[in-house]
Structures are given as structure tokens and as C-alpha cells.
Coordinates of C-alpha atoms and ligand atoms in Angstrom, one line a residue:
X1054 CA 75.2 84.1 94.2
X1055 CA 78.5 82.5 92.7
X1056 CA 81.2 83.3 94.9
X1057 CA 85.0 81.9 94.2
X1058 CA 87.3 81.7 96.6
X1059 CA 89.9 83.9 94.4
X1060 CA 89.5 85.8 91.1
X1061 CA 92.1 87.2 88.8
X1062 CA 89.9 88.9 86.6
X1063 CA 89.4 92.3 88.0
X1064 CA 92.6 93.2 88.6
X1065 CA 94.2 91.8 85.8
X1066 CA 91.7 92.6 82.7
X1067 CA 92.1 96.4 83.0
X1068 CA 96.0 95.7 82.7
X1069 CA 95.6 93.4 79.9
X1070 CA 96.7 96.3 77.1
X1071 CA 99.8 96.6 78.7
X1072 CA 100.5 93.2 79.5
X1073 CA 100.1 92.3 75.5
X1074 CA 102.7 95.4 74.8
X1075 CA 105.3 94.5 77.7
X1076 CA 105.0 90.8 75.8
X1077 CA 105.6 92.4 72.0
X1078 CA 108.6 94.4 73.6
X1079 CA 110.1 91.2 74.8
X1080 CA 109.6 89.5 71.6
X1081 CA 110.6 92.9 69.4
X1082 CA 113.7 93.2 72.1
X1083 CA 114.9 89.4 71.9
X1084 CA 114.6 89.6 75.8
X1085 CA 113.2 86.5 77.8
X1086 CA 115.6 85.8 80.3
X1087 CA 117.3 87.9 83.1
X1088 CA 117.9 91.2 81.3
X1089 CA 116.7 94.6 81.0
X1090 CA 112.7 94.4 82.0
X1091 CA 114.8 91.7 84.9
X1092 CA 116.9 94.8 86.3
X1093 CA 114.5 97.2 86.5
X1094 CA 111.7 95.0 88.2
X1095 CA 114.2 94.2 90.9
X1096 CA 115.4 97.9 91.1
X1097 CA 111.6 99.2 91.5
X1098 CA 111.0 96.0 94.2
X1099 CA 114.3 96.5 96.3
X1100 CA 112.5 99.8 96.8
X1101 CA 109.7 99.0 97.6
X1102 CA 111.2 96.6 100.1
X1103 CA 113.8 99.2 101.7
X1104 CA 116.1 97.2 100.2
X1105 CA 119.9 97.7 98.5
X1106 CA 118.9 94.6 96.2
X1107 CA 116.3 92.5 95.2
X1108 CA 117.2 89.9 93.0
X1109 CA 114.4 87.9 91.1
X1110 CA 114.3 83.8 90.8
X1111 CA 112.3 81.2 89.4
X1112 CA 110.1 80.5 92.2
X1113 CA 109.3 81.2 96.0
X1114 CA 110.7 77.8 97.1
X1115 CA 113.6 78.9 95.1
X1116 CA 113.8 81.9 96.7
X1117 CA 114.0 80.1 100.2
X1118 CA 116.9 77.4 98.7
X1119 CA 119.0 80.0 97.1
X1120 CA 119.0 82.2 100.6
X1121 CA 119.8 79.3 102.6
X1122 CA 122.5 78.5 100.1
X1123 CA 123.6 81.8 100.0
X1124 CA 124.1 81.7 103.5
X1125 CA 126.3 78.3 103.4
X1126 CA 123.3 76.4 105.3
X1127 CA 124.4 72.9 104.7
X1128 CA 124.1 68.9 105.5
X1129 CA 122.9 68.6 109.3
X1130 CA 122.4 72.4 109.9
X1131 CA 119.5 73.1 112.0
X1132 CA 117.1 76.0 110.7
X1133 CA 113.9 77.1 113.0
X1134 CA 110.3 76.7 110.9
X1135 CA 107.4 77.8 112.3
X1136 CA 105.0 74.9 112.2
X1137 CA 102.6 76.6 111.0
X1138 CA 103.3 77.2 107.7
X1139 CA 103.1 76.7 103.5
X1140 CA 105.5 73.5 103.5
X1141 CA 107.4 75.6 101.2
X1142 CA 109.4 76.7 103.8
X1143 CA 110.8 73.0 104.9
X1144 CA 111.2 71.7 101.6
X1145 CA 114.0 74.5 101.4
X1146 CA 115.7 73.6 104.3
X1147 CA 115.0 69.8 103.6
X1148 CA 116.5 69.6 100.0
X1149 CA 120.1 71.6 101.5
X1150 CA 120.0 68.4 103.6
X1151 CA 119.6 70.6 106.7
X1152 CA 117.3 69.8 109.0
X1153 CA 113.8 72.2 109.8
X1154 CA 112.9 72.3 113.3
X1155 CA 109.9 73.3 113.8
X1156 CA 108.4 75.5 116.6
X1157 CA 104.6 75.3 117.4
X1158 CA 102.2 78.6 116.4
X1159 CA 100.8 80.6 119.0
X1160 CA 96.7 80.6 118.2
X1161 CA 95.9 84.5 118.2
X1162 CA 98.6 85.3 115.6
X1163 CA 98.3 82.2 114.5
X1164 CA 102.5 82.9 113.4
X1165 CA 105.5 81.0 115.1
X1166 CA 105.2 81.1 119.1
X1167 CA 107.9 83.4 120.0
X1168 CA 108.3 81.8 123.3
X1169 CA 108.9 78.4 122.1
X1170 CA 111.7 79.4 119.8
X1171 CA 114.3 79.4 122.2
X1172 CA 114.0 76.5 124.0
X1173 CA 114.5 74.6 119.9
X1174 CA 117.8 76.8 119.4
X1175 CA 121.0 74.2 119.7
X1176 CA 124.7 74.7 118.8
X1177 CA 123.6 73.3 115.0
X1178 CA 121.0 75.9 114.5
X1179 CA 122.5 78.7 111.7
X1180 CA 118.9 80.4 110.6
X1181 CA 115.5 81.0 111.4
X1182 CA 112.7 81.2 109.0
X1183 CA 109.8 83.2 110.6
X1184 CA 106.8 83.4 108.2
X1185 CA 104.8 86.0 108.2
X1186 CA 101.1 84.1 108.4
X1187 CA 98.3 85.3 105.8
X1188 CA 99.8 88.7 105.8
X1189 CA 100.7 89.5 109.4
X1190 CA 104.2 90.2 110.5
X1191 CA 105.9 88.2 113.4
X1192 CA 107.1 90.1 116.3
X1193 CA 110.6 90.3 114.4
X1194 CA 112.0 92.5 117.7
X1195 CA 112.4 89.6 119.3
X1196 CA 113.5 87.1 116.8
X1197 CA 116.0 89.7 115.7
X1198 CA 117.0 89.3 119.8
X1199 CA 117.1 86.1 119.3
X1200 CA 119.3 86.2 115.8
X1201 CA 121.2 88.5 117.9
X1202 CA 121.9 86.3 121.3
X1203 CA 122.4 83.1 119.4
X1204 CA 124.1 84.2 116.1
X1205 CA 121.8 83.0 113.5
X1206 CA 120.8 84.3 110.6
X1207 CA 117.0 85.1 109.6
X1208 CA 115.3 84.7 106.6
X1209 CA 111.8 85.9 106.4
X1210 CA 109.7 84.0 104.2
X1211 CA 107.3 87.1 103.0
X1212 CA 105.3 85.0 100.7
X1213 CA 102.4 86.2 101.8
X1214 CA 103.1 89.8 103.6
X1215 CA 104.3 91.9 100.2
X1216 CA 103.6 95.3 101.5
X1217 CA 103.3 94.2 105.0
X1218 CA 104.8 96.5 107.8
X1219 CA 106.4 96.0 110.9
X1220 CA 107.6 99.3 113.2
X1221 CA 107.6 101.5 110.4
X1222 CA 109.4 98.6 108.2
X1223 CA 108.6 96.5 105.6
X1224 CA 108.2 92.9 105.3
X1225 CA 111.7 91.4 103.6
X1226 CA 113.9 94.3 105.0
X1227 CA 114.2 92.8 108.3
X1228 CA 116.4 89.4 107.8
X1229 CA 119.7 89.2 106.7
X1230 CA 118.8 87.6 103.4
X1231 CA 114.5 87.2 102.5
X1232 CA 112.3 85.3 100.7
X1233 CA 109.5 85.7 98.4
X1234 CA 106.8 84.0 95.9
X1235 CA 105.3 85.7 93.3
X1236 CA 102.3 82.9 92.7
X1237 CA 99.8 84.4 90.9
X1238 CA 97.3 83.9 94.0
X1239 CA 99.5 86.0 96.0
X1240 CA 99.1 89.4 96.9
X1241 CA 101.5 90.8 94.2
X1242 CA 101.6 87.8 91.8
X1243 CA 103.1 87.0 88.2
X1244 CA 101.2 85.5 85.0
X1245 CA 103.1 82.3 86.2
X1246 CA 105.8 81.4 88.6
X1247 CA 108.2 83.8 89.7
X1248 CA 109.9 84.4 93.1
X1249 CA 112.5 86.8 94.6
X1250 CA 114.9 87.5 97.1
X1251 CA 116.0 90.5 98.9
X1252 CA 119.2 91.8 101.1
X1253 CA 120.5 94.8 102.2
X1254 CA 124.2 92.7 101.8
X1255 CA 126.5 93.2 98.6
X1256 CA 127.9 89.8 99.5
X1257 CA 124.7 88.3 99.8
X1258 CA 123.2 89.8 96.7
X1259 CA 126.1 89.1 94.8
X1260 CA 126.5 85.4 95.7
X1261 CA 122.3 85.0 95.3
X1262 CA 123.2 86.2 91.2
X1263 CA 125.5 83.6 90.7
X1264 CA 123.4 81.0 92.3
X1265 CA 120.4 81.6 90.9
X1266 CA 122.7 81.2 87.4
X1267 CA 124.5 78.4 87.5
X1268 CA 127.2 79.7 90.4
X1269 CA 128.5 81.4 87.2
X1270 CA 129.2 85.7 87.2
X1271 CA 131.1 85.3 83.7
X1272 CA 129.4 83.2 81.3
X1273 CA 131.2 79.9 81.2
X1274 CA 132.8 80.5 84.5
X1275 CA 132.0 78.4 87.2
X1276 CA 132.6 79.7 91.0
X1277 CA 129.8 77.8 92.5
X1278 CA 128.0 74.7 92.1
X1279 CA 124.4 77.0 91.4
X1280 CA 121.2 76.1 89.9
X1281 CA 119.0 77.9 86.8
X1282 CA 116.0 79.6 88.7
X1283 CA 116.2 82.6 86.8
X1284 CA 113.2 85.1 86.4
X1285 CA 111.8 85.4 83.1
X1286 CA 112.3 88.7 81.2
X1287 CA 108.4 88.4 80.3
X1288 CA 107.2 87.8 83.8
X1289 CA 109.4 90.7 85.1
X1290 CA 107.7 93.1 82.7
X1291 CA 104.1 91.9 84.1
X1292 CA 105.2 92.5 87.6
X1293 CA 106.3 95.8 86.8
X1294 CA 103.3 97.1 86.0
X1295 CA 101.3 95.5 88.2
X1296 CA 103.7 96.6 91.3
X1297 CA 102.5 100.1 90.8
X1298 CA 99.0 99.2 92.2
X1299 CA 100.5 97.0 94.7
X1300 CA 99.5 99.4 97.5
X1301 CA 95.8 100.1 96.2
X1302 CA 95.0 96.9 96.1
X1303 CA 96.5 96.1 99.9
X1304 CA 94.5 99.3 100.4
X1305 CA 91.3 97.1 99.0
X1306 CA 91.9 94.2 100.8
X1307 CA 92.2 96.1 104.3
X1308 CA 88.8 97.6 104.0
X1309 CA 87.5 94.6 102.8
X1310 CA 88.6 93.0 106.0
X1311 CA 87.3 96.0 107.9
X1312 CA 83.6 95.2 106.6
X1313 CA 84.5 91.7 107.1
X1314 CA 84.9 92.0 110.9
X1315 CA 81.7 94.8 110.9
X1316 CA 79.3 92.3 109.5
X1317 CA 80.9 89.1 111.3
X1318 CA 81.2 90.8 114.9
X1319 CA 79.8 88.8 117.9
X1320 CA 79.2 85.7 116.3
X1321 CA 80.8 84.0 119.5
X1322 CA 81.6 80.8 117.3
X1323 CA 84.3 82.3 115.5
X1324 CA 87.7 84.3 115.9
X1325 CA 90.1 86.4 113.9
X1326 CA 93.8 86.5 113.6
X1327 CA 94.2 89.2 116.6
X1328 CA 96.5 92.0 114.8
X1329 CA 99.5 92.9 116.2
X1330 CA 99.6 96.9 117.0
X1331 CA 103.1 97.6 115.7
X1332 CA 102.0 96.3 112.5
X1333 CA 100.0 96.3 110.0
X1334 CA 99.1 93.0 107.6
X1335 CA 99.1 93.0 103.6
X1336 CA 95.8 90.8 104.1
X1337 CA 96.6 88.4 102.0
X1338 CA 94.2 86.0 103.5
X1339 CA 91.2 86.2 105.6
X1340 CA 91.8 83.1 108.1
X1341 CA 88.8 82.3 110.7
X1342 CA 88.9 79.9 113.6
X1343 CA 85.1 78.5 113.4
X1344 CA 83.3 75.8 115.5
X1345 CA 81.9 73.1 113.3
X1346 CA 84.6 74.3 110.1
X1347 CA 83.7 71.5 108.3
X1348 CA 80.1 72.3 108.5
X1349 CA 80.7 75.4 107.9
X1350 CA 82.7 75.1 105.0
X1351 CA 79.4 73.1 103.3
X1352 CA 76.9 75.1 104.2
X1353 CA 78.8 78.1 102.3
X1354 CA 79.8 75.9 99.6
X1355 CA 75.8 74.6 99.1
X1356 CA 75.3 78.3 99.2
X1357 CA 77.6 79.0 96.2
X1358 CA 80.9 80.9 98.6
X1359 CA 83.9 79.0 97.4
X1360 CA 86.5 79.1 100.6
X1361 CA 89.8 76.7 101.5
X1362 CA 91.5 75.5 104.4
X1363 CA 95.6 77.2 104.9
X1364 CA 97.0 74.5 105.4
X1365 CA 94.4 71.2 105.8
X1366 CA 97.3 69.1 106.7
X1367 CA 100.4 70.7 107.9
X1368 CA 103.7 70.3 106.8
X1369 CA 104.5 67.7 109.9
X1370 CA 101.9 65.4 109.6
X1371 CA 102.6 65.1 105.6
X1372 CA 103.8 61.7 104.2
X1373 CA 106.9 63.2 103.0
X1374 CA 107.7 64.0 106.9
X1375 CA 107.0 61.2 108.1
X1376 CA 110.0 61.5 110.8
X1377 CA 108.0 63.8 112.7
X1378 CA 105.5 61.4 113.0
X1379 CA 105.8 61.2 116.6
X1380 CA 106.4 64.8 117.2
X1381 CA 103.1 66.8 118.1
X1382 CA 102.3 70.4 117.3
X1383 CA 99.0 71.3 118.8
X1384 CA 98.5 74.8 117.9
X1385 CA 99.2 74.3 114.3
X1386 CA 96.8 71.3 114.2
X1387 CA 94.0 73.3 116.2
X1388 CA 94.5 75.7 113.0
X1389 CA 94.6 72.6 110.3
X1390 CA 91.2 71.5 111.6
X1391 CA 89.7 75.0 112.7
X1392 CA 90.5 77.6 110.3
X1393 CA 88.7 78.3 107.4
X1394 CA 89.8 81.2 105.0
X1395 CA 87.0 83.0 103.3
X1396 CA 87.1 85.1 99.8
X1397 CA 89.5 87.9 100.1
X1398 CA 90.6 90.2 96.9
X1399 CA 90.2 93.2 95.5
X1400 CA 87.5 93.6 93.1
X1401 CA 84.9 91.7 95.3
X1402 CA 81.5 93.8 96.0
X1403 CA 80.3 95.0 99.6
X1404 CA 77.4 92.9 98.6
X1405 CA 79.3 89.5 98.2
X1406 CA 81.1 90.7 101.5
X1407 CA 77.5 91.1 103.1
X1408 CA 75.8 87.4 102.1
X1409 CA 79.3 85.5 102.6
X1410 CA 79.0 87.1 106.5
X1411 CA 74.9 86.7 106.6
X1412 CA 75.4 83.0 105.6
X1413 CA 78.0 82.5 108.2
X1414 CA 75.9 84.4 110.9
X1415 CA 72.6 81.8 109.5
X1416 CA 74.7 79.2 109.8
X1417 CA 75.5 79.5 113.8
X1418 CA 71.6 80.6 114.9
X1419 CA 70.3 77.5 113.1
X1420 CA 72.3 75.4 114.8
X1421 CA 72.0 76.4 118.5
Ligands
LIG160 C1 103.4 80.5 98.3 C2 104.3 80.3 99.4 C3 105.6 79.7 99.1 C4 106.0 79.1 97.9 O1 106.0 79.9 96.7 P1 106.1 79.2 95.3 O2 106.3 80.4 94.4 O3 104.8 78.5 95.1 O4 107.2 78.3 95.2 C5 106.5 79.7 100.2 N1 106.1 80.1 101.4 C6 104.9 80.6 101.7 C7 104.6 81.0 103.1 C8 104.0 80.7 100.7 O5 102.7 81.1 101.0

């Protein structure tokens, strides 16, 4: 069997009719940038968020810099990161010139260690960025305490969680101002690179348009020194249609996790992300600790399962943070050289589901 990590195909080639007529409207309508197909994806998203606005950008690290900017985060600002993370996340902080402070993972949710937060909080911190790890919310009742006791703003980065729910709320309706990537790998992706942010603030949203254009409201006036990371009219469109399945395919991925944990349970070598029970995760990957993960990783490769490692090196002990060289995150690097994330999307069979876990299980009794 040929098994790749990720696949496009099945959910995208039944939508292709429509994509090819969403791209001849454009083209028909003169409409590629910002615009109608623009207004009514961020209408239809803000409510799928819970959301007053959603306003759509260029990328999901653009999404991050335009919310911290939006908030006036500035030179020598401190913002929390969780370690453990995309290094999306710090890059954002990084190019404002503010300053990410990172705060270990704890290894069952494998997100940011809620009870290392505070001790990382100074009088420069003004935001935290909790990420919500390979789908699963972070306990955001106590960072919202915490945004509450301290006075800083949060800004969830819900690159992965779209769909993901917390208490009866949904990822990116919990921060003051949120963050998202629409890679085509995520769960809801574009045909390219697309982002968004969302806010329940008129102020916010309203200062996240001009931003994202140039810090301009009326063309040729200036009120902000902005950037371009506008969404593409074309893009839009595709996520339009494809947000209507949205919830199907979360649906998909949770049973395919379900039957992933059936066919994996009691192999004492390994361990899933433990859920959280006021929430419930948009799955967007399936992250295993294993014993012997590069091994592992091999043996399914020889066997034809195509898997990767979120993140092999994390952001921390990266070349381009090399001030942090001294600084030592243990959790997050027990995850760099543990975890191991296995195929997860909808459209792959029961079958595939079956030999990835019997090759796993094989793997472990040969070797003891
Ligand atoms: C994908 C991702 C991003 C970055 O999104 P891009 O659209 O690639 O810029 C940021 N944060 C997290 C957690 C991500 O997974």
C-alpha cells in the first residue's frame, strides 16, 4: 500500500466544477482582489466563528502581524508564545520588533503549560498567543483569567483548530483579536495562501481593514503606515464553497481518529494527545508520542505510510533564534524528538486506517 501523509484529492476533485465556475465569475466579474466573493467569505466565516467580523488576509503569519499591529504591539513589547508551536507565531511578534517569550508545553495536551504562564508575565507583556496544538483548544478559562488579572490582550492563533470548540465556543471567538491560516494542508484550506482574522471589536476590525490595505480606508488616503496582505477575490470564492463541508469533513476526521485509537489501544509504547473534556478538537493532526520515533518513522516509511514530525526542531532551537540558545524548553523538545504524526484526512479508507495501526502494533512486538 501507498500511503501519503496528506491528500487533497478527495475532497477537492468532487468540488472541481464549481471551483472552475467561481474562477470564470471572477474573470467575467473583473473581481480578483478584496471585493464581492471577499465580503461574503468573511460574512459566512465570522459566522461560523461567532464572530461580528472576520476579515480575510494574505496569509496566516499575516494574520498574526496585522492583530498584533492592530493591537499597537510594538518595539520591546513582550507577548507570551507557547513553545510549542508552528514558528509562525514568533516570527509575528519578532518582525513588530517585540519580543516572544516563550512558555514551555505541558506533555498530555501537548499546548502551552498553563501553569508556567504566569510566572513569564512582566510589566512589558501586552498579549498572549495561546495556540491551539493539532486541533485541541487550550484551557482558554484560565488564560482569559490570566488576560483578565494582568491586562493583556489574547490572540489565539487557530491555525490549526477551524471548527474546534471550547465550552460551547468556537475556536477564534475567544481572544480579543484571532488569527488564522488558510494553508491548503489545513483543516479548511485555500487553492493557495490565504489567512484571516476575526474580532468581535468594531475598532479592531476596522483598524485590521486598513492595515491589511495599505493603513488606507479611502483610496489614496493614508491613516496608517499598513501593509498589502489582502485576500484574493479568487481564493475567497474557493473557500466559500468549500466552508460549507467544513463540518463533514471535521466530522470525518473525528471518526477517523476514533478507529485510530480502537486499532492502536494498548500498545504501551505510545500515547495520544489526552483530550480535554470541555472541548472538543477539529483533528487537524494525529500527533503520537512513540518510543524509538525515528525507528518508527522508517519502518512505516519502508512499508509505504508517508508521516512527519510537528515540529522536528522547534522554533527555539532554530538558527534564526539563536538568542535563546541558552534557554531550555524540555517539554517541547521531548515532543520535537517523540512525536510522530500519522495520515489524517478525510477521504482515507478504514483499510489504510487498519495497516498504518497493524504496522505500528508489528513494529513494537518485533522489537521487544
Ligand atoms: C500554518 C500555521 C501558521 C501559518 O500560516 P501560513 O498561512 O502558512 O502563514 C501559523 N500558526 C500555526 C499554528 C500554523 O499551523
Amino acid at each position: 500500500m501507498n500511503i501519503p501523509f496528506y491528500n487533497l484529492k478527495s475532497t477537492h476533485k468532487p468540488l472541481k466544477k464549481e471551483f472552475l465556475e467561481a474562477t470564470k465569475r471572477a474573470i467575467s466579474n473583473n473581481d480578483y482582489i478584496l471585493g464581492k466573493s471577499v465580503s461574503n467569505f468573511e460574512k459566512k466565516f465570522a459566522d461560523y466563528c461567532e464572530t461580528k467580523h472576520a476579515i480575510g488576509v494574505g496569509s496566516g503569519l499575516d494574520a498574526l502581524k496585522i492583530s498584533l499591529k492592530a493591537l499597537n504591539i510594538e518595539k520591546n513589547d513582550e507577548v507570551i508564545v507557547p513553545a510549542n508551536t508552528y514558528i509562525a507565531t514568533w516570527l509575528a511578534v519578532s518582525e513588530l520588533g517585540a519580543i516572544p517569550k516563550a512558555v514551555d508545553a505541558e506533555i498530555n495536551s501537548m499546548n502551552i503549560d498553563i501553569a508556567k504562564i504566569e510566572n513569564s508575565i512582566t510589566h512589558k507583556t501586552k498579549a498572549i498567543i495561546p495556540v491551539h496544538m493539532y486541533g485541541q483548544m487550550c484551557d482558554m478559562d484560565a488564560i482569559t483569567a490570566l488576560s483578565k488579572k494582568h491586562k493583556i490582550h489574547i490572540i489565539e492563533d487557530f491555525a490549526q483548530a477551524h471548527g474546534a470548540i471550547y465550552k460551547n465556543k468556537k475556536a477564534g471567538s475567544w481572544g480579543h483579536v484571532n488569527a488564522t491560516s488558510f494553508y491548503p494542508g489545513k483543516n479548511l484550506g485555500a487553492l493557495g495562501d490565504a489567512g484571516a482574522i476575526t474580532t468581535n471589536s468594531d475598532i479592531i476590525a476596522e483598524r485590521v481593514k486598513m492595515i491589511r490595505n495599505y493603513g488606507s480606508k479611502e483610496k489614496y488616503k493614508h491613516e496608517l503606515k499598513g501593509i498589502n496582505s489582502r485576500l484574493d477575490s479568487i481564493q475567497a470564492a474557493y473557500l466559500e464553497i468549500k466552508l460549507k463541508h467544513l463540518d463533514t469533513w471535521n466530522k470525518e476526521r473525528t471518526n477517523i481518529v476514533a478507529l485510530y485509537k480502537k486499532h492502536l489501544k494498548e500498545i504501551e509504547e505510545i500515547a495520544f494527545q489526552e483530550e480535554i473534556p470541555q472541548g472538543k478538537s477539529a483533528y487537524h493532526l494525529f500527533v503520537l508520542r512513540a518510543k524509538n520515533r525515528d525507528k518508527l518513522q522508517l519502518s512505516l516509511k519502508e512499508k509505504g505510510i508517508g508521516t512527519l514530525i510537528h515540529y522536528p526542531i522547534p522554533p527555539h532551537m532554530q538558527k534564526a533564534y539563536i538568542e535563546f540558545k541558552n534557554e531550555r524548553f524540555p517539554i517541547t523538545e521531548n515532543i520535537a524528538s517523540n512525536s510522530i504524526s500519522l495520515p489524517l484526512y478525510p477521504g482515507i479508507k478504514e483499510k489504510e486506517i487498519k495497516y498504518i495501526s497493524k504496522a505500528i502494533r508489528l513494529f513494537y512486538t518485533k522489537k521487544s
